[in-house]
Amino acid sequence: MEIKQWKDVLHIVSGKNQKAVKNPNGKYPIYGSGGLMGYADDYLCEAGTTIVGRKGTINRPIFVPEPFWNIDTAFGVVPDKELDPKYLYYFCVHFNFMPLDKSTGRPSLAKSDLLKIEMPVPPLPEQERIVARIEELFSQLDAGVETLKKTKAQLAVYRQAVLKEAFDSATEDCRMLPIAEILTKTRKGMSTGPFGTMIKKSDHKTSGVPMLGIENIGKGQFIDGNKIYVTPEKAEELKAFTLKAGDIIISRSGTVGEICAVPERAEGALLSTNLMRVSLDNSIIRSDYFIALFQSKGIVLDQIKELCKGSTRDFLNQTILKQIVFPVPSIEKQSEIVSIIEARMSVCDSIEQTVNTALQQAEAMRQSILKDAFEGRL
């Protein structure tokens, strides 16, 4: 199989500013390195061109089957006559562009480096055969992935069914309490993360005292790892937002209502702007009961959604949280409910882990198929 450089088998169309041609009712799509951005009255690239990011998203090629306008963050990689357009696209998906990134900040590629890329170029009929085989295998893989995704969706429905059944029994013999009546009295029971004016971008460090964020919460469980740290001096300024083990953190923007408890290993971390802290009176309500209750769509999440109506996006605040009522049975009943939920959710968690592993393997298999294709083994 002959190996050729890109400069010998294709040409690259540099993108241009779309301002002069942009039209919401335009015939041609406008693409940047991250995908579709609107429509235009003119085009730069012919149908069957592959987009490779010049800046930003440089390792996620896009095949466009129609004429389009590419902006200046996206290269249009156009095959010459000896290249099948889909063969070129799949090679781009297989190829790792990251080593060509010479930037020190935002990833970027140079046209001169792209034109030096070498690729196998068999005769067109062989290229077409390879493309057909890739797409046959990808189709089978996609069918399996779709089944796995449906399984994940069904697990989400099952989780809610478990919570609903558990909390239906809780409402039979309980008190309906506002959050003010279940908060600890030994310290301020509820607080919101610091305003943006209190913590600026320049305060963000790569080490020091961690600030917990939305990324630390996942399905009622704490997730380790931090994006933002501050100096001990800044942490002292923000000491009112210091977290203790057992505190509950709740996301207030993005995916509103994600919740988990702060583990001992994270004690001393700071609350970030996008989180709220709740500290409970555990003689009235168990933390694990409250966390499970908060995740139930039929009780807490539906109340949040209703109370957030009218705003441009869901955003939880203390005023909204104070309006929510919680079914609080006896501690003994809470323990019973938590035991039932944990037993059923553990099975669900195990299945979901298997599904997630299978999805990761499917992606690895996709890359393996492409590797075989361009090394002559498909």
Coordinates of C-alpha atoms in Angstrom, one line a residue:
M1 CA 0.0 0.0 0.0
E2 CA 1.4 3.4 -1.0
I3 CA 2.1 6.0 1.7
K4 CA 1.6 9.6 0.6
Q5 CA 1.7 13.0 2.3
W6 CA -1.5 15.0 2.6
K7 CA 0.0 17.7 0.3
D8 CA -0.1 15.2 -2.5
V9 CA -3.7 13.9 -2.1
L10 CA -5.8 16.7 -0.7
H11 CA -6.0 20.5 -0.2
I12 CA -7.0 22.5 2.9
V13 CA -9.5 25.3 2.9
S14 CA -8.8 27.9 5.6
G15 CA -11.9 29.2 7.3
K16 CA -13.1 32.8 7.1
N17 CA -15.2 35.1 9.3
Q18 CA -18.9 34.4 8.7
K19 CA -20.3 37.8 9.4
A20 CA -20.9 38.8 5.8
V21 CA -22.7 35.6 4.8
K22 CA -24.5 34.6 8.0
N23 CA -28.3 34.3 7.6
P24 CA -30.6 32.3 9.9
N25 CA -32.5 31.2 6.8
G26 CA -29.3 30.5 4.8
K27 CA -29.0 27.4 2.6
Y28 CA -25.5 26.4 3.9
P29 CA -24.4 25.4 7.4
I30 CA -21.6 27.2 9.2
Y31 CA -19.1 25.1 11.1
G32 CA -16.5 25.8 13.7
S33 CA -14.1 23.3 15.2
G34 CA -16.8 22.4 17.8
G35 CA -19.6 21.8 15.3
L36 CA -22.6 23.6 13.7
M37 CA -22.8 27.3 14.4
G38 CA -25.6 28.6 12.2
Y39 CA -26.4 29.1 8.5
A40 CA -25.0 31.2 5.6
D41 CA -25.8 32.3 2.1
D42 CA -22.5 31.1 0.7
Y43 CA -20.1 28.2 1.2
L44 CA -16.3 27.7 1.1
C45 CA -16.1 23.9 1.2
E46 CA -17.6 21.3 -1.2
A47 CA -19.8 18.4 0.0
G48 CA -17.8 15.5 1.4
T49 CA -15.2 17.7 3.2
T50 CA -13.8 16.8 6.6
I51 CA -13.5 19.5 9.2
V52 CA -10.3 19.4 11.4
G53 CA -10.1 22.1 14.1
R54 CA -7.5 24.8 13.6
K55 CA -8.0 26.1 17.2
G56 CA -9.8 24.7 20.2
T57 CA -11.3 21.3 19.4
I58 CA -8.5 19.9 17.2
N59 CA -9.0 16.1 17.7
R60 CA -12.6 15.7 16.8
P61 CA -13.0 15.6 13.0
I62 CA -16.5 16.2 11.5
F63 CA -17.6 14.9 8.1
V64 CA -20.0 17.2 6.3
P65 CA -22.0 15.7 3.4
E66 CA -23.1 19.1 2.0
P67 CA -21.4 22.4 1.0
F68 CA -20.7 24.6 4.1
W69 CA -18.9 27.7 5.4
N70 CA -16.1 27.1 7.8
I71 CA -15.0 29.8 10.2
D72 CA -11.4 30.6 11.0
T73 CA -11.1 28.1 13.8
A74 CA -11.8 25.2 11.4
F75 CA -9.9 23.8 8.4
G76 CA -11.8 22.2 5.6
V77 CA -9.8 19.1 4.5
V78 CA -10.9 18.4 0.9
P79 CA -9.9 15.1 -0.8
D80 CA -8.5 15.2 -4.3
K81 CA -9.7 12.6 -6.9
E82 CA -7.6 9.8 -5.7
L83 CA -9.1 9.9 -2.2
D84 CA -12.6 8.7 -1.2
P85 CA -14.1 11.4 1.1
K86 CA -15.2 8.9 3.8
Y87 CA -11.8 7.1 3.7
L88 CA -10.2 10.5 4.4
Y89 CA -12.7 11.2 7.2
Y90 CA -12.1 7.8 9.0
F91 CA -8.4 8.3 8.7
C92 CA -8.8 11.7 10.4
V93 CA -10.9 10.1 13.2
H94 CA -8.1 7.5 13.6
F95 CA -5.2 10.0 13.5
N96 CA -4.0 11.7 16.7
F97 CA -3.6 15.4 15.9
M98 CA -2.5 16.3 19.5
P99 CA 1.2 15.8 18.9
L100 CA 1.0 18.5 16.1
D101 CA -0.2 21.1 18.7
K102 CA 2.6 23.5 19.3
S103 CA 0.6 26.0 21.3
T104 CA 1.2 26.8 25.0
G105 CA -2.4 27.7 25.6
R106 CA -5.4 26.9 23.5
P107 CA -4.8 23.9 21.3
S108 CA -4.0 24.9 17.7
L109 CA -2.8 23.4 14.4
A110 CA -0.8 24.8 11.5
K111 CA -1.7 24.0 7.9
S112 CA 1.9 23.4 7.0
D113 CA 2.1 20.6 9.6
L114 CA -1.1 19.0 8.5
L115 CA 0.1 18.9 4.9
K116 CA 3.1 16.8 6.0
I117 CA 0.9 14.0 7.5
E118 CA 1.4 10.7 5.9
M119 CA -1.4 8.2 5.2
P120 CA -1.8 4.9 3.3
V121 CA -3.5 5.5 -0.1
P122 CA -4.7 2.3 -1.7
P123 CA -6.6 2.3 -5.0
L124 CA -10.1 3.8 -4.8
P125 CA -11.9 0.5 -5.0
E126 CA -9.9 -0.7 -2.0
Q127 CA -10.6 2.5 -0.2
E128 CA -14.4 2.0 -0.8
R129 CA -14.2 -1.6 0.4
I130 CA -12.4 -0.4 3.6
V131 CA -15.0 2.3 4.2
A132 CA -17.9 -0.2 3.7
R133 CA -16.3 -2.6 6.2
I134 CA -15.7 0.1 8.8
E135 CA -19.3 1.3 8.5
E136 CA -20.6 -2.3 8.7
L137 CA -18.6 -2.9 11.9
F138 CA -19.5 0.6 13.3
S139 CA -23.2 -0.1 12.6
Q140 CA -23.0 -3.3 14.7
L141 CA -21.1 -1.5 17.4
D142 CA -23.6 1.4 17.4
A143 CA -26.5 -1.0 17.8
G144 CA -24.8 -2.4 20.9
V145 CA -24.0 1.0 22.3
E146 CA -27.7 2.1 21.8
T147 CA -28.8 -1.0 23.8
L148 CA -26.4 0.0 26.6
K149 CA -27.6 3.6 26.6
K150 CA -31.2 2.4 26.8
T151 CA -30.2 0.2 29.7
K152 CA -28.7 3.2 31.5
A153 CA -32.0 5.2 30.9
Q154 CA -34.0 2.3 32.3
L155 CA -31.7 2.2 35.4
A156 CA -32.5 5.9 35.9
V157 CA -36.2 5.1 35.8
Y158 CA -35.7 2.2 38.1
R159 CA -33.8 4.4 40.6
Q160 CA -36.7 6.8 40.8
A161 CA -39.2 3.9 41.2
V162 CA -37.2 2.7 44.1
L163 CA -37.2 6.1 45.7
K164 CA -40.9 6.7 45.1
E165 CA -41.8 3.3 46.7
A166 CA -39.6 4.0 49.6
F167 CA -40.8 7.5 50.3
D168 CA -44.5 6.6 49.7
S169 CA -44.2 4.6 52.9
A170 CA -42.4 7.5 54.6
T171 CA -45.4 9.9 54.1
E172 CA -47.8 7.5 55.8
D173 CA -46.7 8.4 59.4
C174 CA -44.4 11.4 59.4
R175 CA -44.2 15.1 60.0
M176 CA -43.9 17.5 57.0
L177 CA -41.1 19.9 58.0
P178 CA -39.5 22.9 56.3
I179 CA -35.7 22.8 56.2
A180 CA -35.4 25.4 59.0
E181 CA -36.7 22.7 61.4
I182 CA -34.2 20.0 60.5
L183 CA -31.0 22.1 60.5
T184 CA -28.4 21.9 63.2
K185 CA -28.6 24.5 65.9
T186 CA -24.9 24.3 66.8
R187 CA -23.8 26.4 63.9
K188 CA -25.3 28.2 60.9
G189 CA -27.4 25.5 59.3
M190 CA -27.3 26.7 55.7
S191 CA -25.1 28.8 53.6
T192 CA -24.5 29.6 49.9
G193 CA -21.0 29.7 48.4
P194 CA -19.1 33.0 48.2
F195 CA -20.2 35.7 45.7
G196 CA -18.1 36.0 42.6
T197 CA -16.6 39.3 43.9
M198 CA -15.1 37.4 46.9
I199 CA -13.2 34.9 44.8
K200 CA -11.7 36.0 41.5
K201 CA -10.0 34.1 38.7
S202 CA -6.6 35.4 39.9
D203 CA -7.3 33.7 43.3
H204 CA -7.4 30.3 41.6
K205 CA -4.3 28.2 42.2
T206 CA -3.1 24.7 41.3
S207 CA -2.5 23.7 44.9
G208 CA -3.4 24.8 48.4
V209 CA -6.8 24.7 50.1
P210 CA -9.3 23.0 47.8
M211 CA -12.7 24.5 46.8
L212 CA -15.4 21.9 46.2
G213 CA -17.5 22.3 43.1
I214 CA -20.3 20.7 41.1
E215 CA -17.7 18.2 39.8
N216 CA -17.4 16.7 43.3
I217 CA -21.0 15.5 43.4
G218 CA -22.3 12.4 41.6
K219 CA -25.6 10.6 42.2
G220 CA -25.5 11.1 46.0
Q221 CA -21.8 10.2 46.2
F222 CA -18.8 12.4 46.8
I223 CA -16.3 12.4 43.9
D224 CA -12.6 13.2 44.7
G225 CA -10.6 15.7 42.7
N226 CA -10.6 19.5 42.6
K227 CA -10.3 22.1 39.9
I228 CA -9.8 25.1 42.1
Y229 CA -7.4 25.7 45.0
V230 CA -6.7 28.9 47.0
T231 CA -3.8 30.0 49.2
P232 CA -4.1 29.5 53.0
E233 CA -4.3 33.3 53.3
K234 CA -7.3 33.4 50.9
A235 CA -8.8 30.4 52.7
E236 CA -8.6 32.4 56.0
E237 CA -10.6 35.2 54.3
L238 CA -13.2 32.7 53.2
K239 CA -13.3 30.7 56.5
A240 CA -17.1 31.2 56.8
F241 CA -17.3 28.8 53.9
T242 CA -15.2 26.1 55.4
L243 CA -16.8 22.6 55.3
K244 CA -17.0 20.0 58.0
A245 CA -17.3 16.2 57.5
G246 CA -20.9 15.3 57.4
D247 CA -22.0 18.6 55.8
I248 CA -24.2 18.2 52.8
I249 CA -23.4 20.1 49.6
I250 CA -26.0 20.8 46.9
S251 CA -25.4 22.1 43.4
R252 CA -27.3 25.3 42.8
S253 CA -26.7 25.8 39.1
G254 CA -26.0 23.6 36.1
T255 CA -27.7 20.3 37.1
V256 CA -29.6 21.7 40.0
G257 CA -30.1 19.5 43.0
E258 CA -27.1 17.2 42.8
I259 CA -26.3 16.3 46.4
C260 CA -23.8 14.4 48.6
A261 CA -22.2 14.5 52.0
V262 CA -18.7 15.8 52.6
P263 CA -16.4 12.9 53.7
E264 CA -13.8 13.2 56.5
R265 CA -11.0 13.3 53.9
A266 CA -12.5 16.5 52.4
E267 CA -13.0 18.3 55.8
G268 CA -11.5 21.8 55.7
A269 CA -12.3 22.3 52.0
L270 CA -14.2 25.5 51.0
L271 CA -17.6 25.8 49.5
S272 CA -17.6 27.3 45.9
T273 CA -20.0 29.8 44.4
N274 CA -22.1 27.1 42.6
L275 CA -22.8 25.1 45.8
M276 CA -24.9 25.4 48.9
R277 CA -24.2 23.8 52.3
V278 CA -26.7 22.3 54.6
S279 CA -25.9 21.0 58.1
L280 CA -28.6 18.8 59.6
D281 CA -29.7 18.0 63.1
N282 CA -29.1 14.2 62.9
S283 CA -31.3 13.6 66.0
I284 CA -34.2 14.6 63.7
I285 CA -33.1 13.4 60.3
R286 CA -30.4 11.1 59.0
S287 CA -28.1 12.6 56.4
D288 CA -28.4 9.5 54.1
Y289 CA -32.2 9.7 54.4
F290 CA -32.1 13.4 53.4
I291 CA -29.8 12.8 50.5
A292 CA -32.0 10.0 49.1
L293 CA -35.1 12.1 49.7
F294 CA -33.5 15.1 47.9
Q295 CA -33.0 12.9 44.8
S296 CA -36.6 11.8 44.6
K297 CA -38.4 13.5 41.7
G298 CA -41.8 13.0 43.2
I299 CA -40.9 14.9 46.3
V300 CA -38.0 17.4 46.4
L301 CA -36.8 17.7 42.8
D302 CA -40.3 18.4 41.5
Q303 CA -40.7 21.1 44.2
I304 CA -37.4 22.7 43.1
K305 CA -38.5 22.6 39.4
E306 CA -41.8 24.3 40.2
L307 CA -40.2 26.9 42.4
C308 CA -37.5 27.7 39.8
K309 CA -40.1 28.4 37.1
G310 CA -40.0 31.8 35.5
S311 CA -36.3 32.2 35.5
T312 CA -34.1 31.7 32.4
R313 CA -32.5 28.7 33.9
D314 CA -32.9 26.6 37.1
F315 CA -31.0 28.2 39.9
L316 CA -31.4 27.1 43.5
N317 CA -31.1 29.5 46.4
Q318 CA -31.8 29.6 50.1
T319 CA -35.2 31.3 49.5
I320 CA -36.3 28.3 47.3
L321 CA -34.9 25.7 49.7
K322 CA -36.8 27.3 52.6
Q323 CA -40.1 26.7 50.8
I324 CA -39.6 23.0 50.4
V325 CA -41.2 20.6 52.9
F326 CA -39.7 17.3 53.7
P327 CA -41.5 14.2 55.0
V328 CA -39.7 13.2 58.2
P329 CA -40.7 10.0 59.9
S330 CA -39.1 8.6 63.0
I331 CA -35.4 7.9 63.0
E332 CA -36.2 4.2 63.1
K333 CA -38.4 4.4 60.1
Q334 CA -35.7 6.5 58.3
S335 CA -33.2 3.7 59.0
E336 CA -35.5 1.1 57.6
I337 CA -36.1 3.2 54.4
V338 CA -32.4 3.8 53.9
S339 CA -31.7 0.1 54.2
I340 CA -34.2 -0.8 51.6
I341 CA -32.9 1.9 49.2
E342 CA -29.3 0.9 49.7
A343 CA -30.0 -2.8 49.1
R344 CA -31.8 -2.1 45.8
M345 CA -29.5 0.6 44.6
S346 CA -26.4 -1.6 45.2
V347 CA -27.8 -3.9 42.5
C348 CA -28.5 -1.0 40.3
D349 CA -25.0 0.4 40.8
S350 CA -23.4 -2.9 39.9
I351 CA -25.4 -3.1 36.7
E352 CA -24.5 0.5 35.8
Q353 CA -20.8 -0.1 36.4
T354 CA -21.0 -3.1 34.0
V355 CA -22.8 -0.9 31.4
N356 CA -20.2 1.9 31.8
T357 CA -17.4 -0.6 31.4
A358 CA -19.0 -2.0 28.2
L359 CA -19.4 1.5 26.8
Q360 CA -15.7 2.2 27.4
Q361 CA -14.8 -1.0 25.7
A362 CA -17.0 -0.1 22.8
E363 CA -15.1 3.1 22.3
A364 CA -11.8 1.2 22.5
M365 CA -13.1 -1.3 19.9
R366 CA -14.0 1.6 17.6
Q367 CA -10.4 2.8 17.7
S368 CA -9.2 -0.8 17.2
I369 CA -11.3 -1.1 14.1
L370 CA -9.8 2.1 12.6
K371 CA -6.3 1.0 13.6
D372 CA -6.8 -2.3 11.7
A373 CA -8.3 -0.5 8.7
F374 CA -5.3 1.8 8.2
E375 CA -2.7 -0.9 8.9
G376 CA -4.1 -3.2 6.2
R377 CA -5.7 -5.8 8.5
L378 CA -9.4 -5.1 7.8

